[in-house]
Short mmCIF file of C-alpha atoms in Angstrom, two decimals:
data_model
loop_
_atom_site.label_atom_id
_atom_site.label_comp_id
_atom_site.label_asym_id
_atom_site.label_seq_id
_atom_site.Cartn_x
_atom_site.Cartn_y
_atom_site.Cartn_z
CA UNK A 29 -17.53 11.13 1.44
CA UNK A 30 -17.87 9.99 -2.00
CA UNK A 31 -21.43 9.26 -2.75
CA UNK A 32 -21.37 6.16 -4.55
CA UNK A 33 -19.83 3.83 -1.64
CA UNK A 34 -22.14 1.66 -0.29
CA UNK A 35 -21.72 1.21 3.17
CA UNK A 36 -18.99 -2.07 3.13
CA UNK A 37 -16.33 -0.50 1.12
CA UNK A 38 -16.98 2.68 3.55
CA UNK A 39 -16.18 0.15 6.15
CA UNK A 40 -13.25 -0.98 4.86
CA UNK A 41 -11.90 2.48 3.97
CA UNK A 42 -12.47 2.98 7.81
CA UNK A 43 -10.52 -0.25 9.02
CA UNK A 44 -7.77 0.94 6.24
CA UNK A 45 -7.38 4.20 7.32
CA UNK A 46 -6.96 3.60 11.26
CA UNK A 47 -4.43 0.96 10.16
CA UNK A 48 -2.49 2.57 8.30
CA UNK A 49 -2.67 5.62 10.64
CA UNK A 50 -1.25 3.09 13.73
CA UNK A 51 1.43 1.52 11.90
CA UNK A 52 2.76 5.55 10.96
CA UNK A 53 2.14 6.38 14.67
CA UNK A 54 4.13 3.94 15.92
CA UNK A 55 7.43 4.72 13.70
CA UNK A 56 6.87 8.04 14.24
CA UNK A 57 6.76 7.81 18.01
CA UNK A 58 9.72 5.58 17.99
CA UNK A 59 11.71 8.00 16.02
CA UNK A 60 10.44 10.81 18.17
CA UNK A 61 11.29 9.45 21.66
CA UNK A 62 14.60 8.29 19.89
CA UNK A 63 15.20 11.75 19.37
CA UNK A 64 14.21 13.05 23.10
CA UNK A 65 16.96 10.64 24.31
CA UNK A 66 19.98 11.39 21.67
CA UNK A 67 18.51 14.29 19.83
CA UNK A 68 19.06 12.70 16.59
CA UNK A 69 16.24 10.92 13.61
CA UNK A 70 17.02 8.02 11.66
CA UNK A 71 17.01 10.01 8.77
CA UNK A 72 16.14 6.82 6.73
CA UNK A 73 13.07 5.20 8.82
CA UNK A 74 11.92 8.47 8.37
CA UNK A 75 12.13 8.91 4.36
CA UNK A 76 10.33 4.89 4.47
CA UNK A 77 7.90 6.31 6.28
CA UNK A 78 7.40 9.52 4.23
CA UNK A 79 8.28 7.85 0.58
CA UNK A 80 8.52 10.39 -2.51
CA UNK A 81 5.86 11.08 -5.36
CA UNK A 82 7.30 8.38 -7.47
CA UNK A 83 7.35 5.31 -4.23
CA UNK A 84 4.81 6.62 -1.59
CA UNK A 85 5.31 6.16 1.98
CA UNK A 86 2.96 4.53 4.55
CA UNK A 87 2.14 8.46 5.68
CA UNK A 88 1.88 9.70 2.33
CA UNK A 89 -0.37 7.15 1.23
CA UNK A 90 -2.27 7.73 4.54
CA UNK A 91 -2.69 11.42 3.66
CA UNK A 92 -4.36 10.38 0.06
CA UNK A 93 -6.24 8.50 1.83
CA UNK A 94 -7.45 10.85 4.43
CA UNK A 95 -8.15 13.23 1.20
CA UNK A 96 -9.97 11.18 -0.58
CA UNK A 97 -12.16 9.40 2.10
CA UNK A 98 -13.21 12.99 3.65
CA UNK A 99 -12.47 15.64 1.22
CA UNK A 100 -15.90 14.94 -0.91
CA UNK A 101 -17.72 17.02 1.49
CA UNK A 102 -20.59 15.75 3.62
CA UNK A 103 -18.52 14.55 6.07
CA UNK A 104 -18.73 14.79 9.95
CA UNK A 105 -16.78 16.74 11.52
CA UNK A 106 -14.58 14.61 13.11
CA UNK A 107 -13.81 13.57 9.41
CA UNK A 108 -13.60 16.70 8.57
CA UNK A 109 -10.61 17.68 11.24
CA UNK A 110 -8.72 14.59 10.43
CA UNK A 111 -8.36 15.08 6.83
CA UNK A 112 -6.59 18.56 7.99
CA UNK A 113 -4.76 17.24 10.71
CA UNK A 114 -2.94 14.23 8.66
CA UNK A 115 -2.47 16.51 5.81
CA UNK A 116 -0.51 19.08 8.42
CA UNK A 117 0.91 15.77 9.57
CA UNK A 118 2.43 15.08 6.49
CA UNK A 119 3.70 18.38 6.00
CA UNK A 120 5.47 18.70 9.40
CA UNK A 121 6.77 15.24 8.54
CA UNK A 122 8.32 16.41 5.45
CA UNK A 123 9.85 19.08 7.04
CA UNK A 124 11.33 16.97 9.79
CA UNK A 125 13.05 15.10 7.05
CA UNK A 126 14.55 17.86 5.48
CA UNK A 127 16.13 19.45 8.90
CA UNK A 128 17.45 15.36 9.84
CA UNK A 129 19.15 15.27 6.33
CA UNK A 130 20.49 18.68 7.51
CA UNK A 131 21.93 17.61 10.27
CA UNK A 132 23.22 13.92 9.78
CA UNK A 133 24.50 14.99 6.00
CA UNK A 134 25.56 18.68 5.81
CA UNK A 135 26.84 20.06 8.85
CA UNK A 136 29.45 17.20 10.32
CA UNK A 137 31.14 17.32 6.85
CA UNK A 138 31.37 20.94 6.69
CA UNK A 139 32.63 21.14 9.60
CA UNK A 140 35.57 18.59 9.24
CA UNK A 141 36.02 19.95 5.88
CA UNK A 142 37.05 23.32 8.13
CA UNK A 143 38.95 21.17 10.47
CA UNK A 144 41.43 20.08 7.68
CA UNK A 145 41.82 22.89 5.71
CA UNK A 146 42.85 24.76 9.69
CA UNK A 147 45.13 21.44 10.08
CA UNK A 148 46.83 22.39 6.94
CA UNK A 149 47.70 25.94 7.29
CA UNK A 150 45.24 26.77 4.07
CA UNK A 151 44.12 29.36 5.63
CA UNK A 152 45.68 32.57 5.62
CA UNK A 153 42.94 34.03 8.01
CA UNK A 154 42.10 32.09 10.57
CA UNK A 155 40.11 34.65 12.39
CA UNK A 156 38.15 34.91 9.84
CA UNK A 157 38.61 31.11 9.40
CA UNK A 158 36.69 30.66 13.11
CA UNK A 159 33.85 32.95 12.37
CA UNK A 160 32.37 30.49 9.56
CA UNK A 161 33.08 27.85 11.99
CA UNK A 162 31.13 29.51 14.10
CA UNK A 163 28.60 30.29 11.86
CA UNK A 164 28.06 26.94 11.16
CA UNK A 165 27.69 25.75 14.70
CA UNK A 166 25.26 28.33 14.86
CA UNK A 167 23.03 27.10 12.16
CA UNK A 168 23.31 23.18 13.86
CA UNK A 169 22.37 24.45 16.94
CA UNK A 170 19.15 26.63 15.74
CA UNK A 171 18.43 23.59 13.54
CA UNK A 172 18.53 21.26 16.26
CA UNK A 173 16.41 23.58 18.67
CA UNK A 174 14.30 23.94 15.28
CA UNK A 175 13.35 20.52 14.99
CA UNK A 176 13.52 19.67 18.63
CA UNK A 177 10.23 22.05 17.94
CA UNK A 178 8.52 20.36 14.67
CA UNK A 179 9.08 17.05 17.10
CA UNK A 180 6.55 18.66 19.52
CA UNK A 181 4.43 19.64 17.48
CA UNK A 182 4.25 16.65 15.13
CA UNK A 183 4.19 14.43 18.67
CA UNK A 184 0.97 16.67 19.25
CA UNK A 185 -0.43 16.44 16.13
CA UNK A 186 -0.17 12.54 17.07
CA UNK A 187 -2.14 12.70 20.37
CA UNK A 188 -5.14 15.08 18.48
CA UNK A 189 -5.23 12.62 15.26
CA UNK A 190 -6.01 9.65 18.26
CA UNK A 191 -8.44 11.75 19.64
CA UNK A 192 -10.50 12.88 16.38
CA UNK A 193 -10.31 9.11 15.76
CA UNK A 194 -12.24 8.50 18.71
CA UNK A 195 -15.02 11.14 17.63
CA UNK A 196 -14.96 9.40 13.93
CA UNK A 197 -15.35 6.06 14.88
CA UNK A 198 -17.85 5.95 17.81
CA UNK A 199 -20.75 3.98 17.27
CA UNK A 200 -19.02 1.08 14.67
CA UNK A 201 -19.81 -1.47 16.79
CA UNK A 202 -21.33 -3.21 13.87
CA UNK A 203 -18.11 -2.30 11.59
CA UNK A 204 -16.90 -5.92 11.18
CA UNK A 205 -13.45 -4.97 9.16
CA UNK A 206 -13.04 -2.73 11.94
CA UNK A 207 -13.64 -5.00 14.84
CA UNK A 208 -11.49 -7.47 13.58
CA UNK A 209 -8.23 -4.74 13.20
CA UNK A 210 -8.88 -3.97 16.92
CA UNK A 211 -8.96 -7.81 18.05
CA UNK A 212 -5.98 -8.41 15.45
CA UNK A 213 -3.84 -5.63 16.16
CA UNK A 214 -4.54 -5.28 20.13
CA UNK A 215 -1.13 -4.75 20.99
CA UNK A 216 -0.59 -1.68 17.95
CA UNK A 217 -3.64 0.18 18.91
CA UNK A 218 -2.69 0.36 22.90
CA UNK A 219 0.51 1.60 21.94
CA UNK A 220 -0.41 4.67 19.57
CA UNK A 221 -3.49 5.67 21.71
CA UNK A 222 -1.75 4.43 24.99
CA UNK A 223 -4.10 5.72 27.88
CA UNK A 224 -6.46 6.75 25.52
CA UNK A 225 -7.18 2.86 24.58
CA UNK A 226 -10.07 2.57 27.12
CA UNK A 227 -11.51 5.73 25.47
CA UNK A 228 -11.40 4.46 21.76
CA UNK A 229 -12.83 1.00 22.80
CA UNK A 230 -16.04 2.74 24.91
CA UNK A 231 -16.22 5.13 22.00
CA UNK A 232 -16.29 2.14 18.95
CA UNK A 233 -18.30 -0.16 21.09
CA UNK A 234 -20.09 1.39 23.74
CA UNK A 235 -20.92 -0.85 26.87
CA UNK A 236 -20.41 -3.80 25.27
CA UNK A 237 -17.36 -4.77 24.58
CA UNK A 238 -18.00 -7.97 24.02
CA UNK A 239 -19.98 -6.86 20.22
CA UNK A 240 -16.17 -6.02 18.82
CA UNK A 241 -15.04 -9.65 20.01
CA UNK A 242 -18.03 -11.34 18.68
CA UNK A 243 -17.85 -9.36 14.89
CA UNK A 244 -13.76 -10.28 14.79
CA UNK A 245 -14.99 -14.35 15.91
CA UNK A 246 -17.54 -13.61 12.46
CA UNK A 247 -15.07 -12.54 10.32
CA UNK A 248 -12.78 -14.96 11.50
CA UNK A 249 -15.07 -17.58 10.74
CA UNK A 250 -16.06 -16.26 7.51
CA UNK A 251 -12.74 -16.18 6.67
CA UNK A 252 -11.97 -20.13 7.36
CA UNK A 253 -9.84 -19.93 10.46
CA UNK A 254 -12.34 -21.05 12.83
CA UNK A 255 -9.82 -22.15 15.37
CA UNK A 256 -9.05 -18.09 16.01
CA UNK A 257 -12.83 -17.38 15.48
CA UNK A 258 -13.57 -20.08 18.25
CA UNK A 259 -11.18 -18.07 20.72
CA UNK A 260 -13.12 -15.07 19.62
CA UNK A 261 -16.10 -15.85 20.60
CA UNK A 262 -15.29 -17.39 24.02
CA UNK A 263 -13.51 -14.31 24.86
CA UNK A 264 -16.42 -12.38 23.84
CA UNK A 265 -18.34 -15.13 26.63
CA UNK A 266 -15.80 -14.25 29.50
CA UNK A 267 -16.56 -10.63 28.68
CA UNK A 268 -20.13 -10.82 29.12
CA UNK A 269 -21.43 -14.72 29.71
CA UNK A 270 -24.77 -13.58 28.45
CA UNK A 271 -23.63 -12.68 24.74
CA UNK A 272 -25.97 -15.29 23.10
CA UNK A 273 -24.58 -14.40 19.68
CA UNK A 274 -21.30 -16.21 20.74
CA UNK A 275 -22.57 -19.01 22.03
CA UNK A 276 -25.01 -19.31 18.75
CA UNK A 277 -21.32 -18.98 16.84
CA UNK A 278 -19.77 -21.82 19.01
CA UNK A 279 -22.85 -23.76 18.76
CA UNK A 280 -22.43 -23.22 14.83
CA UNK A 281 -18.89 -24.28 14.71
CA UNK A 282 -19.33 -27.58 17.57
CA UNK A 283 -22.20 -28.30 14.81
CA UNK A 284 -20.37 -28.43 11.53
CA UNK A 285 -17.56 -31.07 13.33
#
């Protein structure tokens, strides 16, 4: 990690990068079950997601990230595995692309194109006519298997990146950024790490999971919307009715009127 972050921008550059990281997750798990059930990629949710070197993607940005938060050496090794594993995310990703263009764009017309050059007696061969034919059927079908493959494996790759995100961010109970993505974005988190959720949240706060309601009610009042921070904060009460902190916050708020 770079050595001239303090420790807030650090934090942010944590918040950021598990962000980020969700909202890629959960268009590529979309896209991935989409292709379970019809075997086919929405070959342009995919490029948004990916982007090119002249407009960067949401996952291509992420791997930049990733790169540049970790790759300064120093880092833990949870850090460490994640820059690799997004990187070979992004890779896999880009491959994936390729093999969907492949099959929505390439194949289908080539094979019609056959179809109406057999309808129109072009050929004077059509044995040899039905071997390309079959050729190409051949390549669609190793394709498909192909990429029914990279799914896997990217759909892996998925499940490890919410693990090593579990190792990276245990102990930032104090991470305020952080603490207020997980109360803001409740409903994105338990779908990418699904029935790892409970993990993550023991891991980031420990046995009190009322700390990451009580630093989202801070930043929420810090940030002028005290009507969310107040809801916070009695969360964080039903949670544990002895958080004192919370009840000093609603005591703050009932104070200024």
């Amino acid at each position: 990690m770079p050595g001239n972050w303090n420790d807030g921008k650090i934090r942010h550059y944590k918040r950021d990068i598990l962000r980020d990281y969700c909202l890629a997750c959960a268009t590529l798990d979309e896209q991935f079950e989409r292709f379970r059930a019809s075997g086919t990629l929405s070959f342009s949710i995919m490029q948004g997601v990916m982007g090119d070197q002249f407009n960067k993607g949401l996952l291509w940005r992420l791997k930049d990230t990733a790169h540049h938060l970790f790759g300064g050496g120093g880092n833990s090794t949870a850090g460490e595995a994640l820059d690799w594993a997004i990187g070979f995310l992004f890779h896999e990703c880009a491959i994936i692309l390729e093999a969907s263009y492949q099959l929505q764009k390439y194949y289908p017309s080539a094979g019609a194109m056959l179809m109406r050059a057999e309808g129109r007696n072009i050929s004077s061969n059509p044995e040899a006519l039905e071997l390309v034919r079959r050729f190409l059927f051949d390549q669609a079908t190793d394709t498909r298997e192909t990429l029914a493959k990279m799914v896997e494996r990217a759909s892996g790759m998925l499940t490890a990146i919410n693990r090593l995100f579990c190792h990276y961010l245990a102990g930032e109970a104090d991470n305020r950024p952080l603490a207020r993505l997980v109360y803001d974005r409740e409903e994105l988190l338990r779908s990418v790490f699904k029935e790892l959720y409970p993990y993550f949240m023991r891991a980031v706060f420990g046995d009190a999971p009322e700390k990451g309601l009580l630093e989202a009610a801070w930043s929420l009042f810090e940030s002028g919307r005290r009507p969310k921070a107040e809801r916070a904060a009695r969360k964080a009460l039903e949670v544990n009715p002895n958080c004192r902190e919370a009840q000093e916050l609603l005591d703050k708020m009932a104070a200024m009127g």
